[in-house]
Every structure is written in C-alpha cells, then in structure tokens.
PDB file of C-alpha atoms and ligand atoms in Angstrom:
ATOM      1  CA  UNK A   1      68.089 100.621 102.656  1.00 79.00           C
ATOM      2  CA  UNK A   2      70.138  98.938  99.721  1.00 94.00           C
ATOM      3  CA  UNK A   3      73.399  97.577  98.664  1.00 98.00           C
ATOM      4  CA  UNK A   4      74.735  98.407  95.112  1.00 98.00           C
ATOM      5  CA  UNK A   5      77.776  98.836  93.189  1.00 98.00           C
ATOM      6  CA  UNK A   6      79.878 102.023  94.006  1.00 98.00           C
ATOM      7  CA  UNK A   7      79.856 104.864  91.639  1.00 98.00           C
ATOM      8  CA  UNK A   8      81.997 107.867  90.996  1.00 97.00           C
ATOM      9  CA  UNK A   9      79.472 110.087  92.901  1.00 97.00           C
ATOM     10  CA  UNK A  10      79.927 107.931  96.072  1.00 98.00           C
ATOM     11  CA  UNK A  11      83.701 108.624  96.401  1.00 98.00           C
ATOM     12  CA  UNK A  12      83.347 111.625  98.812  1.00 98.00           C
ATOM     13  CA  UNK A  13      81.254 109.820 101.109  1.00 98.00           C
ATOM     14  CA  UNK A  14      83.547 106.748 100.911  1.00 98.00           C
ATOM     15  CA  UNK A  15      86.674 109.009 101.470  1.00 97.00           C
ATOM     16  CA  UNK A  16      84.975 110.556 104.656  1.00 97.00           C
ATOM     17  CA  UNK A  17      83.972 107.255 106.164  1.00 98.00           C
ATOM     18  CA  UNK A  18      87.490 105.995 105.654  1.00 97.00           C
ATOM     19  CA  UNK A  19      88.870 109.310 107.158  1.00 96.00           C
ATOM     20  CA  UNK A  20      86.809 109.076 110.179  1.00 96.00           C
ATOM     21  CA  UNK A  21      87.186 105.230 110.635  1.00 96.00           C
ATOM     22  CA  UNK A  22      90.852 104.927 109.698  1.00 93.00           C
ATOM     23  CA  UNK A  23      92.287 108.271 110.455  1.00 89.00           C
ATOM     24  CA  UNK A  24      95.096 106.929 112.693  1.00 85.00           C
ATOM     25  CA  UNK A  25      96.056 104.367 109.942  1.00 87.00           C
ATOM     26  CA  UNK A  26      98.723 105.168 107.396  1.00 85.00           C
ATOM     27  CA  UNK A  27      96.423 106.058 104.230  1.00 90.00           C
ATOM     28  CA  UNK A  28      93.784 107.659 106.681  1.00 91.00           C
ATOM     29  CA  UNK A  29      96.374 110.431 107.506  1.00 91.00           C
ATOM     30  CA  UNK A  30      96.072 111.738 103.914  1.00 92.00           C
ATOM     31  CA  UNK A  31      93.238 114.182 102.821  1.00 94.00           C
ATOM     32  CA  UNK A  32      89.802 113.201 101.958  1.00 95.00           C
ATOM     33  CA  UNK A  33      90.397 114.411  98.376  1.00 95.00           C
ATOM     34  CA  UNK A  34      93.347 112.085  98.031  1.00 95.00           C
ATOM     35  CA  UNK A  35      91.392 109.096  99.568  1.00 97.00           C
ATOM     36  CA  UNK A  36      88.732 109.805  96.960  1.00 97.00           C
ATOM     37  CA  UNK A  37      91.397 109.544  94.128  1.00 97.00           C
ATOM     38  CA  UNK A  38      92.515 106.358  95.893  1.00 97.00           C
ATOM     39  CA  UNK A  39      89.137 104.786  95.958  1.00 98.00           C
ATOM     40  CA  UNK A  40      88.406 105.926  92.400  1.00 98.00           C
ATOM     41  CA  UNK A  41      91.166 103.858  91.092  1.00 98.00           C
ATOM     42  CA  UNK A  42      89.253 100.691  92.261  1.00 98.00           C
ATOM     43  CA  UNK A  43      86.026 101.598  90.562  1.00 98.00           C
ATOM     44  CA  UNK A  44      84.928  99.116  87.799  1.00 97.00           C
ATOM     45  CA  UNK A  45      88.100  96.936  88.467  1.00 97.00           C
ATOM     46  CA  UNK A  46      86.960  95.371  91.752  1.00 97.00           C
ATOM     47  CA  UNK A  47      83.948  94.103  93.700  1.00 97.00           C
ATOM     48  CA  UNK A  48      83.199  97.572  95.272  1.00 98.00           C
ATOM     49  CA  UNK A  49      79.784  97.917  97.121  1.00 98.00           C
ATOM     50  CA  UNK A  50      78.081 100.539  99.035  1.00 98.00           C
ATOM     51  CA  UNK A  51      75.385 100.624 101.658  1.00 98.00           C
ATOM     52  CA  UNK A  52      72.811 103.392 101.396  1.00 97.00           C
ATOM     53  CA  UNK A  53      70.187 104.486 103.735  1.00 96.00           C
ATOM     54  CA  UNK A  54      67.772 107.158 102.574  1.00 94.00           C
ATOM     55  CA  UNK A  55      70.047 107.939  99.846  1.00 92.00           C
ATOM     56  CA  UNK A  56      73.183 108.508 102.045  1.00 96.00           C
ATOM     57  CA  UNK A  57      76.049 106.289 101.752  1.00 98.00           C
ATOM     58  CA  UNK A  58      76.860 104.950 105.126  1.00 98.00           C
ATOM     59  CA  UNK A  59      79.181 102.132 104.339  1.00 98.00           C
ATOM     60  CA  UNK A  60      81.352 100.248 101.830  1.00 98.00           C
ATOM     61  CA  UNK A  61      83.250  97.081 100.972  1.00 98.00           C
ATOM     62  CA  UNK A  62      85.853  96.499  98.597  1.00 98.00           C
ATOM     63  CA  UNK A  63      87.764  93.528  97.369  1.00 98.00           C
ATOM     64  CA  UNK A  64      89.478  91.871  94.201  1.00 96.00           C
ATOM     65  CA  UNK A  65      92.247  89.479  93.298  1.00 95.00           C
ATOM     66  CA  UNK A  66      95.604  90.560  94.916  1.00 94.00           C
ATOM     67  CA  UNK A  67      97.062  91.389  91.317  1.00 95.00           C
ATOM     68  CA  UNK A  68      94.183  93.389  90.287  1.00 96.00           C
ATOM     69  CA  UNK A  69      94.294  95.390  93.734  1.00 96.00           C
ATOM     70  CA  UNK A  70      98.091  95.864  93.065  1.00 95.00           C
ATOM     71  CA  UNK A  71      97.323  97.207  89.531  1.00 96.00           C
ATOM     72  CA  UNK A  72      94.656  99.549  90.954  1.00 97.00           C
ATOM     73  CA  UNK A  73      97.153 100.785  93.668  1.00 96.00           C
ATOM     74  CA  UNK A  74      99.880 101.542  90.870  1.00 95.00           C
ATOM     75  CA  UNK A  75      97.211 103.419  88.866  1.00 96.00           C
ATOM     76  CA  UNK A  76      96.249 105.485  91.888  1.00 96.00           C
ATOM     77  CA  UNK A  77     100.176 106.190  92.455  1.00 94.00           C
ATOM     78  CA  UNK A  78     100.813 107.140  88.826  1.00 94.00           C
ATOM     79  CA  UNK A  79      97.765 109.579  88.878  1.00 94.00           C
ATOM     80  CA  UNK A  80      98.366 111.132  92.213  1.00 94.00           C
ATOM     81  CA  UNK A  81     102.181 110.872  93.097  1.00 93.00           C
ATOM     82  CA  UNK A  82     102.708 114.543  93.106  1.00 93.00           C
ATOM     83  CA  UNK A  83      99.942 115.141  95.503  1.00 92.00           C
ATOM     84  CA  UNK A  84     100.948 112.095  97.805  1.00 89.00           C
ATOM     85  CA  UNK A  85     104.530 113.582  97.906  1.00 88.00           C
ATOM     86  CA  UNK A  86     103.058 117.238  98.738  1.00 90.00           C
ATOM     87  CA  UNK A  87     100.858 115.830 101.302  1.00 91.00           C
ATOM     88  CA  UNK A  88     103.439 113.650 102.852  1.00 87.00           C
ATOM     89  CA  UNK A  89     106.061 116.601 103.198  1.00 85.00           C
ATOM     90  CA  UNK A  90     103.420 118.123 105.659  1.00 83.00           C
ATOM     91  CA  UNK A  91     102.982 114.960 107.909  1.00 83.00           C
ATOM     92  CA  UNK A  92     106.170 113.936 109.497  1.00 77.00           C
ATOM     93  CA  UNK A  93     104.561 110.865 111.077  1.00 78.00           C
ATOM     94  CA  UNK A  94     103.999 109.590 107.585  1.00 76.00           C
ATOM     95  CA  UNK A  95     107.795 109.830 106.679  1.00 76.00           C
ATOM     96  CA  UNK A  96     108.572 107.637 109.744  1.00 73.00           C
ATOM     97  CA  UNK A  97     105.867 105.024 108.975  1.00 72.00           C
ATOM     98  CA  UNK A  98     106.810 105.344 105.286  1.00 70.00           C
ATOM     99  CA  UNK A  99     110.464 104.579 105.992  1.00 68.00           C
ATOM    100  CA  UNK A 100     109.643 101.656 108.328  1.00 69.00           C
ATOM    101  CA  UNK A 101     107.463 100.008 105.729  1.00 66.00           C
ATOM    102  CA  UNK A 102     109.834 100.784 103.038  1.00 59.00           C
ATOM    103  CA  UNK A 103     112.535  99.063 105.073  1.00 58.00           C
ATOM    104  CA  UNK A 104     110.448  96.037 105.930  1.00 60.00           C
ATOM    105  CA  UNK A 105     109.499  95.523 102.307  1.00 56.00           C
ATOM    106  CA  UNK A 106     113.166  95.628 101.407  1.00 53.00           C
ATOM    107  CA  UNK A 107     114.027  92.954 104.029  1.00 57.00           C
ATOM    108  CA  UNK A 108     110.829  90.989 104.211  1.00 55.00           C
ATOM    109  CA  UNK A 109     111.397  88.992 101.060  1.00 52.00           C
ATOM    110  CA  UNK A 110     114.629  87.776 102.302  1.00 53.00           C
ATOM    111  CA  UNK A 111     113.219  86.970 105.763  1.00 51.00           C
ATOM    112  CA  UNK A 112     110.282  85.187 104.120  1.00 51.00           C
ATOM    113  CA  UNK A 113     112.418  82.736 102.172  1.00 49.00           C
ATOM    114  CA  UNK A 114     111.882  79.339 103.713  1.00 45.00           C
ATOM    115  CA  UNK A 115     108.813  80.287 105.750  1.00 49.00           C
ATOM    116  CA  UNK A 116     105.638  78.198 105.349  1.00 47.00           C
ATOM    117  CA  UNK A 117     103.281  81.095 105.734  1.00 53.00           C
ATOM    118  CA  UNK A 118     104.588  82.497 102.544  1.00 60.00           C
ATOM    119  CA  UNK A 119     102.369  85.116 100.710  1.00 64.00           C
ATOM    120  CA  UNK A 120     102.107  82.712  97.743  1.00 68.00           C
ATOM    121  CA  UNK A 121      99.785  80.316  99.995  1.00 73.00           C
ATOM    122  CA  UNK A 122      97.346  83.123 100.894  1.00 72.00           C
ATOM    123  CA  UNK A 123      93.984  83.321  99.234  1.00 72.00           C
ATOM    124  CA  UNK A 124      94.432  85.390  95.801  1.00 88.00           C
ATOM    125  CA  UNK A 125      91.049  87.013  96.352  1.00 95.00           C
ATOM    126  CA  UNK A 126      91.222  89.794  98.998  1.00 96.00           C
ATOM    127  CA  UNK A 127      88.815  91.928 100.873  1.00 98.00           C
ATOM    128  CA  UNK A 128      90.840  95.235 101.158  1.00 97.00           C
ATOM    129  CA  UNK A 129      88.544  97.452 103.069  1.00 97.00           C
ATOM    130  CA  UNK A 130      85.228  97.487 104.774  1.00 98.00           C
ATOM    131  CA  UNK A 131      83.785 100.406 106.818  1.00 98.00           C
ATOM    132  CA  UNK A 132      80.458 101.841 107.883  1.00 98.00           C
ATOM    133  CA  UNK A 133      79.983 105.403 109.107  1.00 98.00           C
ATOM    134  CA  UNK A 134      80.354 105.926 112.933  1.00 97.00           C
ATOM    135  CA  UNK A 135      76.669 106.810 113.252  1.00 96.00           C
ATOM    136  CA  UNK A 136      75.710 103.540 111.476  1.00 96.00           C
ATOM    137  CA  UNK A 137      77.966 101.109 113.521  1.00 97.00           C
ATOM    138  CA  UNK A 138      76.587  98.106 115.323  1.00 97.00           C
ATOM    139  CA  UNK A 139      73.306  98.133 113.253  1.00 97.00           C
ATOM    140  CA  UNK A 140      74.216  95.107 111.234  1.00 97.00           C
ATOM    141  CA  UNK A 141      75.467  96.989 108.152  1.00 98.00           C
ATOM    142  CA  UNK A 142      78.836  95.433 108.325  1.00 98.00           C
ATOM    143  CA  UNK A 143      77.306  91.974 108.245  1.00 98.00           C
ATOM    144  CA  UNK A 144      74.963  92.920 105.476  1.00 98.00           C
ATOM    145  CA  UNK A 145      77.916  94.224 103.340  1.00 98.00           C
ATOM    146  CA  UNK A 146      79.902  91.065 104.118  1.00 98.00           C
ATOM    147  CA  UNK A 147      77.035  88.917 102.899  1.00 97.00           C
ATOM    148  CA  UNK A 148      76.678  90.861  99.685  1.00 97.00           C
ATOM    149  CA  UNK A 149      80.288  90.838  99.132  1.00 98.00           C
ATOM    150  CA  UNK A 150      80.635  87.117  99.379  1.00 96.00           C
ATOM    151  CA  UNK A 151      77.371  86.648  97.167  1.00 95.00           C
ATOM    152  CA  UNK A 152      79.047  88.874  94.516  1.00 96.00           C
ATOM    153  CA  UNK A 153      82.352  86.997  94.401  1.00 94.00           C
ATOM    154  CA  UNK A 154      80.784  83.498  94.695  1.00 88.00           C
ATOM    155  CA  UNK A 155      80.741  82.529  90.982  1.00 85.00           C
ATOM    156  CA  UNK A 156      81.639  78.859  91.680  1.00 82.00           C
ATOM    157  CA  UNK A 157      85.213  79.348  91.046  1.00 84.00           C
ATOM    158  CA  UNK A 158      86.363  80.912  94.315  1.00 85.00           C
ATOM    159  CA  UNK A 159      86.701  78.688  97.387  1.00 91.00           C
ATOM    160  CA  UNK A 160      88.056  80.989  99.694  1.00 94.00           C
ATOM    161  CA  UNK A 161      89.129  84.655 100.420  1.00 96.00           C
ATOM    162  CA  UNK A 162      91.432  86.548 102.816  1.00 96.00           C
ATOM    163  CA  UNK A 163      92.094  89.715 104.454  1.00 97.00           C
ATOM    164  CA  UNK A 164      94.260  91.466 107.014  1.00 95.00           C
ATOM    165  CA  UNK A 165      94.012  94.047 109.552  1.00 95.00           C
ATOM    166  CA  UNK A 166      95.983  95.879 112.328  1.00 92.00           C
ATOM    167  CA  UNK A 167      96.635  93.907 115.516  1.00 92.00           C
ATOM    168  CA  UNK A 168      95.219  96.637 117.602  1.00 91.00           C
ATOM    169  CA  UNK A 169      91.904  96.741 115.734  1.00 94.00           C
ATOM    170  CA  UNK A 170      89.948  94.678 118.317  1.00 94.00           C
ATOM    171  CA  UNK A 171      86.491  95.680 117.091  1.00 95.00           C
ATOM    172  CA  UNK A 172      87.449  94.197 113.645  1.00 97.00           C
ATOM    173  CA  UNK A 173      88.834  91.049 115.398  1.00 96.00           C
ATOM    174  CA  UNK A 174      85.436  90.526 116.984  1.00 97.00           C
ATOM    175  CA  UNK A 175      83.593  91.379 113.912  1.00 98.00           C
ATOM    176  CA  UNK A 176      85.534  88.883 111.501  1.00 98.00           C
ATOM    177  CA  UNK A 177      85.467  86.158 114.266  1.00 97.00           C
ATOM    178  CA  UNK A 178      81.654  86.522 114.042  1.00 97.00           C
ATOM    179  CA  UNK A 179      81.754  86.316 110.257  1.00 97.00           C
ATOM    180  CA  UNK A 180      83.407  82.958 110.474  1.00 96.00           C
ATOM    181  CA  UNK A 181      87.205  83.818 109.591  1.00 97.00           C
ATOM    182  CA  UNK A 182      90.031  81.594 110.753  1.00 96.00           C
ATOM    183  CA  UNK A 183      93.515  83.010 111.611  1.00 96.00           C
ATOM    184  CA  UNK A 184      95.990  82.356 109.017  1.00 94.00           C
ATOM    185  CA  UNK A 185      98.930  84.252 110.471  1.00 93.00           C
ATOM    186  CA  UNK A 186      99.725  86.946 113.157  1.00 93.00           C
ATOM    187  CA  UNK A 187     102.839  89.158 112.870  1.00 89.00           C
ATOM    188  CA  UNK A 188     103.665  92.602 113.751  1.00 80.00           C
ATOM    189  CA  UNK A 189     102.251  94.057 110.469  1.00 79.00           C
ATOM    190  CA  UNK A 190      98.678  92.656 111.196  1.00 91.00           C
ATOM    191  CA  UNK A 191      96.637  89.581 111.566  1.00 95.00           C
ATOM    192  CA  UNK A 192      95.658  87.712 108.341  1.00 96.00           C
ATOM    193  CA  UNK A 193      92.660  85.695 108.032  1.00 97.00           C
ATOM    194  CA  UNK A 194      90.903  83.520 105.478  1.00 96.00           C
ATOM    195  CA  UNK A 195      87.355  82.123 105.163  1.00 96.00           C
ATOM    196  CA  UNK A 196      86.105  79.310 103.094  1.00 94.00           C
ATOM    197  CA  UNK A 197      83.091  79.962 100.992  1.00 91.00           C
ATOM    198  CA  UNK A 198      80.084  77.837 101.111  1.00 83.00           C
ATOM    199  CA  UNK A 199      78.863  77.645  97.586  1.00 72.00           C
ATOM    200  CA  UNK A 200      75.239  78.727  97.172  1.00 62.00           C
ATOM    201  CA  UNK A 201      74.002  76.064  94.655  1.00 60.00           C
ATOM    202  CA  UNK A 202      70.634  77.835  94.189  1.00 58.00           C
ATOM    203  CA  UNK A 203      72.087  80.700  92.305  1.00 54.00           C
TER     204      UNK A 203
HETATM  205  C1  COA B 301      84.153  96.406 111.473  1.00 67.24           C
HETATM  206  C2  COA B 301      82.870  97.141 111.040  1.00 67.24           C
HETATM  207  C3  COA B 301      82.663  97.250 109.513  1.00 67.24           C
HETATM  208  C4  COA B 301      81.587  96.338 111.594  1.00 67.24           C
HETATM  209  O1  COA B 301      80.448  97.014 111.120  1.00 67.24           O
HETATM  210  P1  COA B 301      79.209  96.926 111.936  1.00 67.24           P
HETATM  211  O2  COA B 301      78.091  97.319 110.982  1.00 67.24           O
HETATM  212  O3  COA B 301      79.350  97.791 113.148  1.00 67.24           O
HETATM  213  O4  COA B 301      78.951  95.527 112.386  1.00 67.24           O
HETATM  214  P2  COA B 301      77.551  94.578 112.845  1.00 67.24           P
HETATM  215  O5  COA B 301      76.560  95.577 113.358  1.00 67.24           O
HETATM  216  O6  COA B 301      77.302  94.088 111.583  1.00 67.24           O
HETATM  217  O7  COA B 301      78.231  93.518 113.942  1.00 67.24           O
HETATM  218  C5  COA B 301      78.440  92.192 113.578  1.00 67.24           C
HETATM  219  C6  COA B 301      79.218  91.656 114.867  1.00 67.24           C
HETATM  220  O8  COA B 301      80.514  92.174 114.847  1.00 67.24           O
HETATM  221  C7  COA B 301      80.844  92.191 116.156  1.00 67.24           C
HETATM  222  N1  COA B 301      81.092  93.604 116.645  1.00 67.24           N
HETATM  223  C8  COA B 301      80.966  94.775 115.844  1.00 67.24           C
HETATM  224  N2  COA B 301      81.229  95.871 116.217  1.00 67.24           N
HETATM  225  C9  COA B 301      81.771  95.433 117.587  1.00 67.24           C
HETATM  226  C10 COA B 301      82.221  96.218 118.578  1.00 67.24           C
HETATM  227  N3  COA B 301      82.347  97.545 118.610  1.00 67.24           N
HETATM  228  N4  COA B 301      82.625  95.503 119.752  1.00 67.24           N
HETATM  229  C11 COA B 301      82.643  94.210 119.751  1.00 67.24           C
HETATM  230  N5  COA B 301      81.924  93.486 118.792  1.00 67.24           N
HETATM  231  C12 COA B 301      81.720  94.133 117.730  1.00 67.24           C
HETATM  232  C13 COA B 301      79.764  91.619 117.079  1.00 67.24           C
HETATM  233  O9  COA B 301      79.933  90.287 117.332  1.00 67.24           O
HETATM  234  C14 COA B 301      78.634  92.117 116.004  1.00 67.24           C
HETATM  235  O10 COA B 301      77.405  91.209 116.356  1.00 67.24           O
HETATM  236  P3  COA B 301      76.367  91.561 117.639  1.00 67.24           P
HETATM  237  O11 COA B 301      76.028  92.883 117.283  1.00 67.24           O
HETATM  238  O12 COA B 301      75.221  90.559 117.223  1.00 67.24           O
HETATM  239  O13 COA B 301      76.992  91.302 118.877  1.00 67.24           O
HETATM  240  C15 COA B 301      82.688  98.651 111.661  1.00 67.24           C
HETATM  241  O14 COA B 301      82.948  98.588 113.228  1.00 67.24           O
HETATM  242  C16 COA B 301      83.693  99.579 111.241  1.00 67.24           C
HETATM  243  O15 COA B 301      83.457 100.261 110.201  1.00 67.24           O
HETATM  244  N6  COA B 301      85.015  99.710 111.758  1.00 67.24           N
HETATM  245  C17 COA B 301      85.919 100.616 111.345  1.00 67.24           C
HETATM  246  C18 COA B 301      86.604 100.042 110.009  1.00 67.24           C
HETATM  247  C19 COA B 301      87.287  98.848 110.163  1.00 67.24           C
HETATM  248  O16 COA B 301      88.034  98.662 111.389  1.00 67.24           O
HETATM  249  N7  COA B 301      87.197  98.045 109.262  1.00 67.24           N
HETATM  250  C20 COA B 301      87.887  96.571 109.383  1.00 67.24           C
HETATM  251  C21 COA B 301      89.235  96.541 109.147  1.00 67.24           C
HETATM  252  S1  COA B 301      89.397  96.740 107.353  1.00 67.24           S
END
C-alpha cells in the first residue's frame, strides 16, 4: 500500500471511483471518459495524490489554491466544451441543475454583498475532492489520504485549508468531523468547513 502523486495512467481508475462515489452529484452524471479529462486538467497543477493497494488505485485526494483550481476547471472546459454540451443534451436532469446553478451564480454575488461569510474570507487553499473505491471504504484509506494531503501542503506558509460538500452527504460529515474540521458556513449549496494546520516543525 502506498500514496504517491497521481499520474496520467491513473485517470481511468480515478474517473471510475468518482463515477461510483459521486454518481448522483452534478459532475458524476457525465461519462467516465469526460471525468478522466476533467481530472487530467489538474495533473501537475495541484496536490493530487492516489492511494494504491497491490498496484490498483483505490483512492485519491485533490486540492490547490482556489485560483489554481479555477484555472484548471477553465482549461478543462476549453478542451472539452463540445463533449460537455453533447453529453448534457442527453441528460435532461443536468439541464435543470445547470440552469439552477447558473441562476444562483448570477444572483449570488448580489445576495452576498454585505454578508460576513463572504467567499473572500474563506481559506484560499481548498480540498476539491477525496474519494476511495466502494470496496476500500472504512479501512482507514480516507484518513491516510488526508494525512498525506496535509503533509504535502504544509510548507510552513499555509495555516489552514477549507472544503465544501453537499448537505446530504452524512458520511462525509462524519469523516470530516473526525478529521478535525470546523463548520464555517452552512447553506443550501453545501456545508463549508475549515481546518487549521498544526505545523510539523520536524520537517
Ligand atoms: C469520505 C470517505 C473518503 C472516507 O474514506 P474512508 O476510507 O471510508 O474513511 P476512514 O476509514 O478513514 O474513516 C475515518 C472516519 O470517518 C468516519 N466515517 C467514515 N465512513 C463513515 C460512514 N460510512 N459512516 C459513519 N462514519 C464514517 C468514521 O468516524 C471513521 O472512523 P472510524 O472508522 O474509526 O469510526 C469515503 O467514505 C468516500 O469515498 N466517500 C464518497 C466520496 C465522498 O463523499 N467524499 C467526500 C466529499 S468530497
């Protein structure tokens, strides 16, 4: 068992884990091939680690500074826009969800004005995604990946990091609670958490 940086050849396994674990989320409704392209956009531009058991990738974690994550998403959209449109056409549930989130993003900046829990106060470093395969769940892999992620981002300049997840993801809520996160904000879009890093001075 080992944890290492994600490589191009890991993308099919990462796409498959995402599809099985986030199948009912927005992105998880797209094909595994599109998910591979999505995750490929983050390779080499983020902290992107995989867990391997007997040479099989059975978990991953991905995070970076918010502006870097946005740049990777933009790269993905530029490279796969036509495929995104094509796949969306055949998934009516995505039109509805896309319209709702598009509408929210149009009105959200206006609603946010004057609110103290503004996005600008959130930690800039964010964990975007963590998942382990269904067969590997509840064996401590998620914990190992979080510990490795924190060790990698802890270069002395980072004090805290944040993440968000869907309000209905109770398993994730229990997991992050155990990992020592604090609730920053809860809204319809999701639960926002943050965690202060305890700097490892022996590094
Ligand atoms: C969240 C996730 C990564 C946890 O990985 P994992 O390897 O199963 O977690 P661990 O075995 O390290 O568990 C650590 C702790 O989390 C909590 N936990 C994990 N799974 C849980 C579950 N199904 N129910 C309740 N608590 C759970 C427990 O407190 C557990 O400690 P314990 O086993 O000593 O009781 C995994 O469940 C997963 O891939 N979920 C789907 C994807 C997802 O929701 N990701 C998070 C949102 S981005």
